[in-house]
CSV table of C-alpha atoms in Angstrom, one decimal:
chain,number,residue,atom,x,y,z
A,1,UNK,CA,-21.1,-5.0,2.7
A,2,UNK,CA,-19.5,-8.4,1.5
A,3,UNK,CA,-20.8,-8.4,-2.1
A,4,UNK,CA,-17.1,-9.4,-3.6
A,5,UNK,CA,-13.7,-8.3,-3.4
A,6,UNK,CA,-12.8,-5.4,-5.6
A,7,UNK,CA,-10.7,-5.7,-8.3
A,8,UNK,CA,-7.3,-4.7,-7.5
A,9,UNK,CA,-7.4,-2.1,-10.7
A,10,UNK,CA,-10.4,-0.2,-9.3
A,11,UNK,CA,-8.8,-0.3,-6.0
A,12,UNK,CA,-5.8,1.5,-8.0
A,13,UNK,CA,-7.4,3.6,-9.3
A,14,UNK,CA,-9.5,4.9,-6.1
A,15,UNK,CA,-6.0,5.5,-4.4
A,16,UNK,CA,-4.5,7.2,-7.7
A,17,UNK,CA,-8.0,9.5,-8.4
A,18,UNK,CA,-10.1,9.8,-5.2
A,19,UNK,CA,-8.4,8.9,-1.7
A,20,UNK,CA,-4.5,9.7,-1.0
A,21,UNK,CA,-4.1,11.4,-4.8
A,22,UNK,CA,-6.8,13.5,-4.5
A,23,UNK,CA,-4.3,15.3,-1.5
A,24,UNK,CA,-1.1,14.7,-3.0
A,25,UNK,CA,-2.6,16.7,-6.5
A,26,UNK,CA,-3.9,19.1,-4.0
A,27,UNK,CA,-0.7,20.3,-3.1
A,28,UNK,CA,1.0,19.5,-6.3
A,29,UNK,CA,-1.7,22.1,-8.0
A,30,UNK,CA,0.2,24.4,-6.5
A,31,UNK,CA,3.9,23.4,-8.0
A,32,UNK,CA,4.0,24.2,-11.6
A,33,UNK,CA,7.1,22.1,-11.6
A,34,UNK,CA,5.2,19.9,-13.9
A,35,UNK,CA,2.5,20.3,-16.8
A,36,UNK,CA,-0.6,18.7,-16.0
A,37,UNK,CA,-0.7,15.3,-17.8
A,38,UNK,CA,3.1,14.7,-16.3
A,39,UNK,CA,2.3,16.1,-12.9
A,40,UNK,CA,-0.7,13.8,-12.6
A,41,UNK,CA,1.1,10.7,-13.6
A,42,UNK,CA,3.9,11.6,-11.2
A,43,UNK,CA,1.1,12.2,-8.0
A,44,UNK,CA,-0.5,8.7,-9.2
A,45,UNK,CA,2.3,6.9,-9.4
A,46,UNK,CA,3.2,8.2,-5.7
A,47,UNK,CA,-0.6,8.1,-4.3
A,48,UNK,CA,-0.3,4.2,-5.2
A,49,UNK,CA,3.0,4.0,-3.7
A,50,UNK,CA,1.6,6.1,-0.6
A,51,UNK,CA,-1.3,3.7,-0.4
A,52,UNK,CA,0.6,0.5,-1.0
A,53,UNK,CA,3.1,0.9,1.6
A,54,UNK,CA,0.8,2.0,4.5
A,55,UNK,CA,-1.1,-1.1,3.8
A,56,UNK,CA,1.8,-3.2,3.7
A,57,UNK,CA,3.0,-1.6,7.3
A,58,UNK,CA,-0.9,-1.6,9.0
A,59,UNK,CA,0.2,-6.2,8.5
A,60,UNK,CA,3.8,-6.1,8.9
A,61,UNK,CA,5.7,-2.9,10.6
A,62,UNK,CA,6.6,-3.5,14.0
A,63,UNK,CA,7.1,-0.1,14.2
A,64,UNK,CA,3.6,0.8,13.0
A,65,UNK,CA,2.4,-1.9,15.8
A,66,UNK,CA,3.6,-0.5,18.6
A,67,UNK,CA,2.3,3.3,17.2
A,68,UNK,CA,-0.5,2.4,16.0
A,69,UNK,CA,-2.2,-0.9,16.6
A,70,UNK,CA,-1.6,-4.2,15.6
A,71,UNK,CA,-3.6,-5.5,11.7
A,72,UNK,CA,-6.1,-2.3,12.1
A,73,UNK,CA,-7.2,-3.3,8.3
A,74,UNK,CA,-8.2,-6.4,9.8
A,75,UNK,CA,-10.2,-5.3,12.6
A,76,UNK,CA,-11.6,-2.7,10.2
A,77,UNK,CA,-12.4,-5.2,7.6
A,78,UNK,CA,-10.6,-3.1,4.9
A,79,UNK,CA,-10.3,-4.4,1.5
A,80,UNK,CA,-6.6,-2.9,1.1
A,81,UNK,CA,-4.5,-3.6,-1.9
A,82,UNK,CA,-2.4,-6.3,-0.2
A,83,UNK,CA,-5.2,-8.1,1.4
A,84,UNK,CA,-7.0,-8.3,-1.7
A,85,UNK,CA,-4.3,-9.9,-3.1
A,86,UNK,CA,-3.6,-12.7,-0.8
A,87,UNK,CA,-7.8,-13.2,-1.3
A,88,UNK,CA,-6.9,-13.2,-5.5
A,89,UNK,CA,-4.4,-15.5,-4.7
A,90,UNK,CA,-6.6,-17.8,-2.1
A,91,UNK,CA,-9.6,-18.2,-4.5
A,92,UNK,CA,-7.1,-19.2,-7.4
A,93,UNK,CA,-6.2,-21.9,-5.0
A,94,UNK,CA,-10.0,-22.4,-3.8
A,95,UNK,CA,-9.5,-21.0,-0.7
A,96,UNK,CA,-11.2,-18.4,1.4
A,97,UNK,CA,-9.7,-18.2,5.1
A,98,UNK,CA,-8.5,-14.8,4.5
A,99,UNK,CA,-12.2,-13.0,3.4
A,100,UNK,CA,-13.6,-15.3,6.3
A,101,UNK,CA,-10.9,-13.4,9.0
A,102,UNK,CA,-11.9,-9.9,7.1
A,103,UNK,CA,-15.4,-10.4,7.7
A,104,UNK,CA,-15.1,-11.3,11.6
A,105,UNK,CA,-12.9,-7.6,12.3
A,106,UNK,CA,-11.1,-9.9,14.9
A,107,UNK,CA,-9.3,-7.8,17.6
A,108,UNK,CA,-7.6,-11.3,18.3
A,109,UNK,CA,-3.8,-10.7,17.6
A,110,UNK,CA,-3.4,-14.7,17.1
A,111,UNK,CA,-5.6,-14.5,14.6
A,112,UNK,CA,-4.7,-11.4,12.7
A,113,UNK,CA,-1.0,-13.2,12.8
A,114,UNK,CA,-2.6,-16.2,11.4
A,115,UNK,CA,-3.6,-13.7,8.6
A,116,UNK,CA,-0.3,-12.6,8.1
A,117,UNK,CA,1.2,-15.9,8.2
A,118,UNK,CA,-1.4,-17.2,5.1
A,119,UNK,CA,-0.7,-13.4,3.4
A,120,UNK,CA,3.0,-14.7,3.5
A,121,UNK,CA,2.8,-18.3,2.7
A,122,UNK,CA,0.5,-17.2,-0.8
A,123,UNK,CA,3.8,-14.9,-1.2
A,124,UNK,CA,2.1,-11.2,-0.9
A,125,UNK,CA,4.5,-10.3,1.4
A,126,UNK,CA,7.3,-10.7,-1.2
A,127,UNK,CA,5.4,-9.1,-3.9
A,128,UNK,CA,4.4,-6.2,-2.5
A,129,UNK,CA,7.4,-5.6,-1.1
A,130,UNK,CA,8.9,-5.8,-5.0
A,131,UNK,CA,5.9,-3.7,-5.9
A,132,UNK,CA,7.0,-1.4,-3.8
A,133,UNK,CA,10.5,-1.2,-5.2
A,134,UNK,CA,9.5,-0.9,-8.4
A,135,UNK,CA,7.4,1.9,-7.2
A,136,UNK,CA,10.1,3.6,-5.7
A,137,UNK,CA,12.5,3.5,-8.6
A,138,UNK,CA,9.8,4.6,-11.0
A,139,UNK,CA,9.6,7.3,-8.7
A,140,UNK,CA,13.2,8.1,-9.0
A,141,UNK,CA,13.0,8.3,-12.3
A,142,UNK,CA,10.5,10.3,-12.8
A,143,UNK,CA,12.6,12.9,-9.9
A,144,UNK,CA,15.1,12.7,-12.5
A,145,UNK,CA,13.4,12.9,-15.8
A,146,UNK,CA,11.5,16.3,-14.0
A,147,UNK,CA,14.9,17.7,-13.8
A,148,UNK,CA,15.2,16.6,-10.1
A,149,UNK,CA,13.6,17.7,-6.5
A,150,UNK,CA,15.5,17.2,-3.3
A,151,UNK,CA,13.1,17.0,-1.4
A,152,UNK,CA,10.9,14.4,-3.1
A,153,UNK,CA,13.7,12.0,-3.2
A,154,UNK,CA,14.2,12.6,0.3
A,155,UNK,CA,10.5,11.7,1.0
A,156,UNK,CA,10.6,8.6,-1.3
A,157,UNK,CA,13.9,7.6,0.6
A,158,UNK,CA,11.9,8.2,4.1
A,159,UNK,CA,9.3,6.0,2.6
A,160,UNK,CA,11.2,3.3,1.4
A,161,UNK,CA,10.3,0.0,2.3
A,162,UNK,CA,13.6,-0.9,3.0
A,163,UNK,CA,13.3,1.3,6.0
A,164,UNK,CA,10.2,-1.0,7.1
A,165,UNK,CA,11.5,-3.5,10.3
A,166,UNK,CA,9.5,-5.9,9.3
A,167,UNK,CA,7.6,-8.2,12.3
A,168,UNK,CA,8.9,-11.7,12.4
A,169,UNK,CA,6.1,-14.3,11.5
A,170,UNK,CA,7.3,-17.0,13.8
């Protein structure tokens, strides 16, 4: 259904509350490590984090590519995070080629690299990518201010975007 793009908030929020927090908190209800209003800010923060990056690799990991397929969100015609950005960005600028590529699921890759290539050009790449640093220091921190966990800040190292070999858009 094509009725609008969803606020990037709500989409947020979906990821933090419903989707991929609703299993993090699973397993976290299990770890009193944390009291409940502390523990669910800390699942949130790495739900969205989660979320974020796994959209950010279904456009631009080669390594996801090759395992995976090549722009599934596009062929899907998923409303992630970063594509609704780049369309937030496009309709600023009175644009709309990205919605239009969404709403054809093209298994063309020319076309999903066309996507990326506009994604990149509107500068989602680069924010995302600084969303998800910020995400991963906050994360850090919070490690740190919980009195620390090994093995979470090895997963949030493992997840790091800088770890992401990113597919050339040339």
């Amino acid at each position: 259904n094509w009725r609008g793009v969803p606020v990037v908030d709500r989409l947020e929020a979906v990821v933090s509350t419903q989707s991929t927090g609703f299993l993090f908190r699973t397993k976290h209800s299990t770890d009193q490590r944390f009291d409940k209003k502390s523990g669910h800010a800390f699942i949130a923060t790495f739900s969205r984090m989660f979320q974020i990056r796994d959209d950010f690799c279904n456009l631009w990991d080669s390594k996801y590519a090759a395992n995976k397929s090549y722009c599934e969100d596009l062929t899907e015609g998923k409303f992630s995070w970063v594509i609704v950005q780049g369309i937030l960005k496009e309709q600023q600028a009175g644009r709309s080629q990205i919605i239009a590529i969404l709403k054809q699921r093209t298994t063309d890759d020319a076309i999903k690299k066309h996507c990326c290539k506009l994604l990149e050009s509107l500068g989602v790449l680069a924010e995302t990518r600084e969303t998800l640093l910020e995400l991963e220091a906050d994360m850090h921190r919070q490690i740190d201010y919980f009195g620390g966990n090994e093995l979470f800040s090895k997963i949030v190292d493992q997840l790091s975007i800088r770890r992401v070999d990113i597919i050339p858009s040339s």
